[in-house]
Amino acid sequence: MWRSFWRSIDRFSLQYFKYVINELRKIKVVDGHNRELVIDLLQSIVELVTYGDRQDPSIFEYFMEYQVLSEFVRVLRISRNSRIEAPLLQYLSIMIQNMNSDLSIYYCFSNDYINNIIGHKFEFGGDLALYYVSFLRAVGNKLNKDTLCLLLKVHGDAVVSFPLYDEALKFAHHGDKMIQTAICALTLSIYNVSDNMVYQYITTPPVSKYFSDMVSSLSKKFCHLDALVHDAEMRTRQKKEEILLETDKIVDDLYYLKDILGIGESRLSRAVTENLLRILIVPILLPLLQMGQSNGSNLSAVTSFYTISCLLQVIGGKGMFNSVAEVILYPHMASSVRDAVQGDSTESNGHAKSILSEMGIVSSSHETEGAENNSLLTDTVSIKRSGILAHIFSENRSLLLASLFLLFILAETKDLHPLPAQMTGLSGMQYMIDVDGSIGNLLWKHMDVILNALLKVLASQPPYSILIQWHAGWFLRKLLICQGKGLSDHNFQLFNTSYQQSRECLQKELDGCWFDHIPEAFRNEWANCKAALLEASQCKDPFFVLELDVNQQTTDGDAASYFAWQRMVDNVKVFILHLQLKSTISKGELLEEPWLDSSAIADSSNMHASNGVSASFGSEVALGSGIPCRISFSNAGIRDIYLIPVAKKTSGKVILAEKHPFCSQRGIVLAIAPLAGLIPKIDEDQPTWLHLQIRESEPKLHKSKVRGQRLGKSDRVADGRWTLGFPNAKACEAARLSILEETRKQRSSVESVLAPLLQNSCLGNLSESEDE
């Protein structure tokens, strides 16, 4: 209301600015009666200060000279349940964010006004926490090495208080994801502009407790994830969704820790790495590798492997890789190897080594040879089945793949000490000799047994899930490439068995309701499957480790076309996997393209509507081969129609057409369905009725963009059904046979397209390749 009185005055003038400030200073208490007035005044001040900073220096000089920022502090103190805090913080955030000059920012951070607002005793309820954290974030965005000191409280040469940082940490584990993200961004802004005094303050107790709390929170999230994975009562789809959400939260936290390490400040790096080792990594690895008590870690083996794999993939670094490698490989190292690795005191490894020594993982001094000889871990039989090898040789295929994946991550990194790298490395492993005449390369020493375990997964009957088979194939290909020699006779027979099984499963799909889409599935999936096989360990999402341990989703009946489509695509993928593995064994390389006979594929560009195969709704077709019948439509009653089944090469349709009103030899298409999957069946009670099962003409089972998910049950398209009535039983049987004959011709064309892939001689005889 009061603004209208001053319309004649330029509201972006110094005179108006003075007036607004005087009005604000008249306020002695802020309550529900004058709250809107105070908000209006604060908004005007912020608008004018922002304008003055860019356009009118006199306004900003007045703002500084008369300590206008102190009025914001005073308004907070005289507020009486007025809910003025949220708009005040919002306007302050806007003002700070829009300040451009260094002088403006320097003034705002001076005189402790910002610290007083930060330290005000707010009663956080409703959305106030969001406004407060946004205000902290706005202040953090303007920090640099020159302005940082203005927000510190220093005694002598030491920082004794840092309100911006201290208050921000109180919201680090807030339930609101937006607040958590803002706090992470703010702390990173502070770490990037800090000096030695601030780093000392941040990494010294009690302030440094933030890092241990962060890792402890991460540990609890892994425990919650483990509980989800093994929740037997939760439905599979719901479980996968919950697991995905939880893993996303975990990965976000890991990338935050990686960003802290990426700053490159040794004290920060030590604080993060020490806590990761003490609270998370070592308590997981010790019981996992049967090297000690659980120390409070109750994670299952599969989740434990997922945890360590995630940490290495996301955070990485020489210290982390070498610490994990040393714990994993410790039971398999000769004494000289342990001494050499422990003697590496480079900056990246030094603090990690001290942690492992303090926790009793490695010895800080040389052990006597006699003591080592008495250790069970040096016994050959114990070593073979101890530590990570116990999981690799496990009958649990999920553990086999999860433990191998961790070893592969270590094997492919360039950050390992040379000796652990020699024990795990994949490159040139056949040329690696035993270290100190002892264990040598773990994978190479047990290669035949590991290959055998993977091939048993592929050759298993009943077969494992597509997920397990595919990942087993991924490991198998990598080992085949790295070992540099062929399979043993026993393993070779296992692969042949697995190959034949995959081919037989694909051939069964030729009798399924989606056989017409098999060539298309080969073309669509070939590049994806090849890319998946070539994926590096560092790029492979460890989420598959958890998926392997989650029960496979049950179906509501294999007859439904939705599940039949999934099964067909899965069998195509498995066969592609075996073709690529076969090529790797025989030629040492992957196939570039699928060997399909394109001459048998129908060319839609050469088809016309009159041919029937390319007919569409409303188009004209010839009725010459049509079979008269009747059908009842829900919205159009009973209609006299013609049934026209037609196939040309790999395309096939069944058409329902109504006689053309002006041409008795022509018909108008009323409905179309794919020929494949019709399964014509004569009704047992009414021999003149023919039932046809109708699947959707094109699969609309789009892959979810979320990893690991498939189309939900609610998105599935239900199968349709047609019932046709014929004049007599003989005509009904003739219609059934006609449909079967056209389906046979279409299937025969599809078989011709796939023939080069299904023939044994496609890539040459494997045994001959091996002999060569």
PDB file of N, CA and C in Angstrom, residues 383-421:
ATOM      1  N   ILE A 383      46.109 -72.684   1.005  1.00  0.00           N
ATOM      2  CA  ILE A 383      46.165 -71.529   0.103  1.00  0.00           C
ATOM      3  C   ILE A 383      45.220 -71.726  -1.072  1.00  0.00           C
ATOM      4  N   LYS A 384      45.182 -72.945  -1.590  1.00  0.00           N
ATOM      5  CA  LYS A 384      44.370 -73.180  -2.777  1.00  0.00           C
ATOM      6  C   LYS A 384      42.898 -72.898  -2.532  1.00  0.00           C
ATOM      7  N   ARG A 385      42.447 -73.168  -1.297  1.00  0.00           N
ATOM      8  CA  ARG A 385      41.029 -72.994  -1.004  1.00  0.00           C
ATOM      9  C   ARG A 385      40.773 -71.882  -0.003  1.00  0.00           C
ATOM     10  N   SER A 386      41.753 -71.019   0.237  1.00  0.00           N
ATOM     11  CA  SER A 386      41.569 -69.945   1.205  1.00  0.00           C
ATOM     12  C   SER A 386      41.340 -68.623   0.484  1.00  0.00           C
ATOM     13  N   GLY A 387      40.959 -67.619   1.274  1.00  0.00           N
ATOM     14  CA  GLY A 387      40.817 -66.278   0.741  1.00  0.00           C
ATOM     15  C   GLY A 387      39.844 -66.211  -0.414  1.00  0.00           C
ATOM     16  N   ILE A 388      40.202 -65.422  -1.423  1.00  0.00           N
ATOM     17  CA  ILE A 388      39.294 -65.201  -2.538  1.00  0.00           C
ATOM     18  C   ILE A 388      39.113 -66.458  -3.387  1.00  0.00           C
ATOM     19  N   LEU A 389      40.091 -67.375  -3.364  1.00  0.00           N
ATOM     20  CA  LEU A 389      39.960 -68.602  -4.146  1.00  0.00           C
ATOM     21  C   LEU A 389      38.819 -69.472  -3.634  1.00  0.00           C
ATOM     22  N   ALA A 390      38.520 -69.376  -2.335  1.00  0.00           N
ATOM     23  CA  ALA A 390      37.406 -70.150  -1.788  1.00  0.00           C
ATOM     24  C   ALA A 390      36.094 -69.758  -2.445  1.00  0.00           C
ATOM     25  N   HIS A 391      35.971 -68.486  -2.830  1.00  0.00           N
ATOM     26  CA  HIS A 391      34.755 -68.026  -3.486  1.00  0.00           C
ATOM     27  C   HIS A 391      34.782 -68.330  -4.984  1.00  0.00           C
ATOM     28  N   ILE A 392      35.980 -68.262  -5.575  1.00  0.00           N
ATOM     29  CA  ILE A 392      36.093 -68.589  -6.996  1.00  0.00           C
ATOM     30  C   ILE A 392      35.763 -70.058  -7.245  1.00  0.00           C
ATOM     31  N   PHE A 393      36.137 -70.922  -6.299  1.00  0.00           N
ATOM     32  CA  PHE A 393      35.869 -72.347  -6.445  1.00  0.00           C
ATOM     33  C   PHE A 393      34.543 -72.754  -5.812  1.00  0.00           C
ATOM     34  N   SER A 394      33.737 -71.768  -5.425  1.00  0.00           N
ATOM     35  CA  SER A 394      32.461 -72.050  -4.772  1.00  0.00           C
ATOM     36  C   SER A 394      31.464 -72.635  -5.769  1.00  0.00           C
ATOM     37  N   GLU A 395      30.551 -73.457  -5.232  1.00  0.00           N
ATOM     38  CA  GLU A 395      29.470 -73.986  -6.063  1.00  0.00           C
ATOM     39  C   GLU A 395      28.415 -72.916  -6.339  1.00  0.00           C
ATOM     40  N   ASN A 396      28.444 -71.837  -5.565  1.00  0.00           N
ATOM     41  CA  ASN A 396      27.532 -70.714  -5.773  1.00  0.00           C
ATOM     42  C   ASN A 396      28.042 -69.890  -6.949  1.00  0.00           C
ATOM     43  N   ARG A 397      27.317 -69.911  -8.061  1.00  0.00           N
ATOM     44  CA  ARG A 397      27.794 -69.257  -9.275  1.00  0.00           C
ATOM     45  C   ARG A 397      27.817 -67.738  -9.132  1.00  0.00           C
ATOM     46  N   SER A 398      26.949 -67.201  -8.297  1.00  0.00           N
ATOM     47  CA  SER A 398      26.981 -65.756  -8.061  1.00  0.00           C
ATOM     48  C   SER A 398      28.291 -65.355  -7.395  1.00  0.00           C
ATOM     49  N   LEU A 399      28.744 -66.161  -6.432  1.00  0.00           N
ATOM     50  CA  LEU A 399      30.017 -65.880  -5.756  1.00  0.00           C
ATOM     51  C   LEU A 399      31.194 -66.049  -6.714  1.00  0.00           C
ATOM     52  N   LEU A 400      31.119 -67.057  -7.561  1.00  0.00           N
ATOM     53  CA  LEU A 400      32.177 -67.261  -8.563  1.00  0.00           C
ATOM     54  C   LEU A 400      32.360 -66.003  -9.407  1.00  0.00           C
ATOM     55  N   LEU A 401      31.267 -65.491  -9.961  1.00  0.00           N
ATOM     56  CA  LEU A 401      31.361 -64.336 -10.849  1.00  0.00           C
ATOM     57  C   LEU A 401      31.700 -63.067 -10.081  1.00  0.00           C
ATOM     58  N   ALA A 402      31.152 -62.899  -8.878  1.00  0.00           N
ATOM     59  CA  ALA A 402      31.415 -61.695  -8.089  1.00  0.00           C
ATOM     60  C   ALA A 402      32.879 -61.614  -7.670  1.00  0.00           C
ATOM     61  N   SER A 403      33.460 -62.739  -7.234  1.00  0.00           N
ATOM     62  CA  SER A 403      34.865 -62.739  -6.811  1.00  0.00           C
ATOM     63  C   SER A 403      35.804 -62.577  -8.005  1.00  0.00           C
ATOM     64  N   LEU A 404      35.452 -63.203  -9.128  1.00  0.00           N
ATOM     65  CA  LEU A 404      36.264 -63.029 -10.340  1.00  0.00           C
ATOM     66  C   LEU A 404      36.243 -61.578 -10.804  1.00  0.00           C
ATOM     67  N   PHE A 405      35.094 -60.933 -10.679  1.00  0.00           N
ATOM     68  CA  PHE A 405      34.976 -59.544 -11.116  1.00  0.00           C
ATOM     69  C   PHE A 405      35.914 -58.645 -10.317  1.00  0.00           C
ATOM     70  N   LEU A 406      35.993 -58.872  -9.015  1.00  0.00           N
ATOM     71  CA  LEU A 406      36.904 -58.082  -8.192  1.00  0.00           C
ATOM     72  C   LEU A 406      38.353 -58.308  -8.616  1.00  0.00           C
ATOM     73  N   LEU A 407      38.699 -59.540  -8.878  1.00  0.00           N
ATOM     74  CA  LEU A 407      40.068 -59.819  -9.347  1.00  0.00           C
ATOM     75  C   LEU A 407      40.341 -59.163 -10.690  1.00  0.00           C
ATOM     76  N   PHE A 408      39.357 -59.148 -11.577  1.00  0.00           N
ATOM     77  CA  PHE A 408      39.530 -58.529 -12.888  1.00  0.00           C
ATOM     78  C   PHE A 408      39.733 -57.023 -12.758  1.00  0.00           C
ATOM     79  N   ILE A 409      39.013 -56.388 -11.838  1.00  0.00           N
ATOM     80  CA  ILE A 409      39.196 -54.949 -11.626  1.00  0.00           C
ATOM     81  C   ILE A 409      40.632 -54.668 -11.199  1.00  0.00           C
ATOM     82  N   LEU A 410      41.146 -55.475 -10.285  1.00  0.00           N
ATOM     83  CA  LEU A 410      42.536 -55.312  -9.845  1.00  0.00           C
ATOM     84  C   LEU A 410      43.500 -55.613 -10.995  1.00  0.00           C
ATOM     85  N   ALA A 411      43.160 -56.627 -11.785  1.00  0.00           N
ATOM     86  CA  ALA A 411      44.068 -57.053 -12.847  1.00  0.00           C
ATOM     87  C   ALA A 411      44.211 -56.008 -13.947  1.00  0.00           C
ATOM     88  N   GLU A 412      43.168 -55.219 -14.191  1.00  0.00           N
ATOM     89  CA  GLU A 412      43.190 -54.291 -15.323  1.00  0.00           C
ATOM     90  C   GLU A 412      43.609 -52.869 -14.949  1.00  0.00           C
ATOM     91  N   THR A 413      43.821 -52.610 -13.652  1.00  0.00           N
ATOM     92  CA  THR A 413      44.231 -51.260 -13.272  1.00  0.00           C
ATOM     93  C   THR A 413      45.732 -51.068 -13.483  1.00  0.00           C
ATOM     94  N   LYS A 414      46.125 -49.820 -13.686  1.00  0.00           N
ATOM     95  CA  LYS A 414      47.544 -49.489 -13.839  1.00  0.00           C
ATOM     96  C   LYS A 414      48.127 -48.921 -12.550  1.00  0.00           C
ATOM     97  N   ASP A 415      47.315 -48.933 -11.473  1.00  0.00           N
ATOM     98  CA  ASP A 415      47.739 -48.315 -10.224  1.00  0.00           C
ATOM     99  C   ASP A 415      48.352 -49.298  -9.235  1.00  0.00           C
ATOM    100  N   LEU A 416      48.416 -50.580  -9.597  1.00  0.00           N
ATOM    101  CA  LEU A 416      48.937 -51.564  -8.655  1.00  0.00           C
ATOM    102  C   LEU A 416      50.462 -51.545  -8.607  1.00  0.00           C
ATOM    103  N   HIS A 417      50.995 -51.893  -7.443  1.00  0.00           N
ATOM    104  CA  HIS A 417      52.419 -52.151  -7.288  1.00  0.00           C
ATOM    105  C   HIS A 417      52.795 -53.279  -8.260  1.00  0.00           C
ATOM    106  N   PRO A 418      53.984 -53.272  -8.826  1.00  0.00           N
ATOM    107  CA  PRO A 418      54.347 -54.273  -9.845  1.00  0.00           C
ATOM    108  C   PRO A 418      54.157 -55.722  -9.409  1.00  0.00           C
ATOM    109  N   LEU A 419      54.447 -56.034  -8.144  1.00  0.00           N
ATOM    110  CA  LEU A 419      54.357 -57.430  -7.728  1.00  0.00           C
ATOM    111  C   LEU A 419      52.911 -57.924  -7.593  1.00  0.00           C
ATOM    112  N   PRO A 420      52.017 -57.178  -6.935  1.00  0.00           N
ATOM    113  CA  PRO A 420      50.602 -57.598  -6.961  1.00  0.00           C
ATOM    114  C   PRO A 420      50.040 -57.612  -8.381  1.00  0.00           C
ATOM    115  N   ALA A 421      50.514 -56.675  -9.207  1.00  0.00           N
ATOM    116  CA  ALA A 421      50.055 -56.643 -10.595  1.00  0.00           C
ATOM    117  C   ALA A 421      50.465 -57.913 -11.315  1.00  0.00           C
TER     118      ALA A 421
END
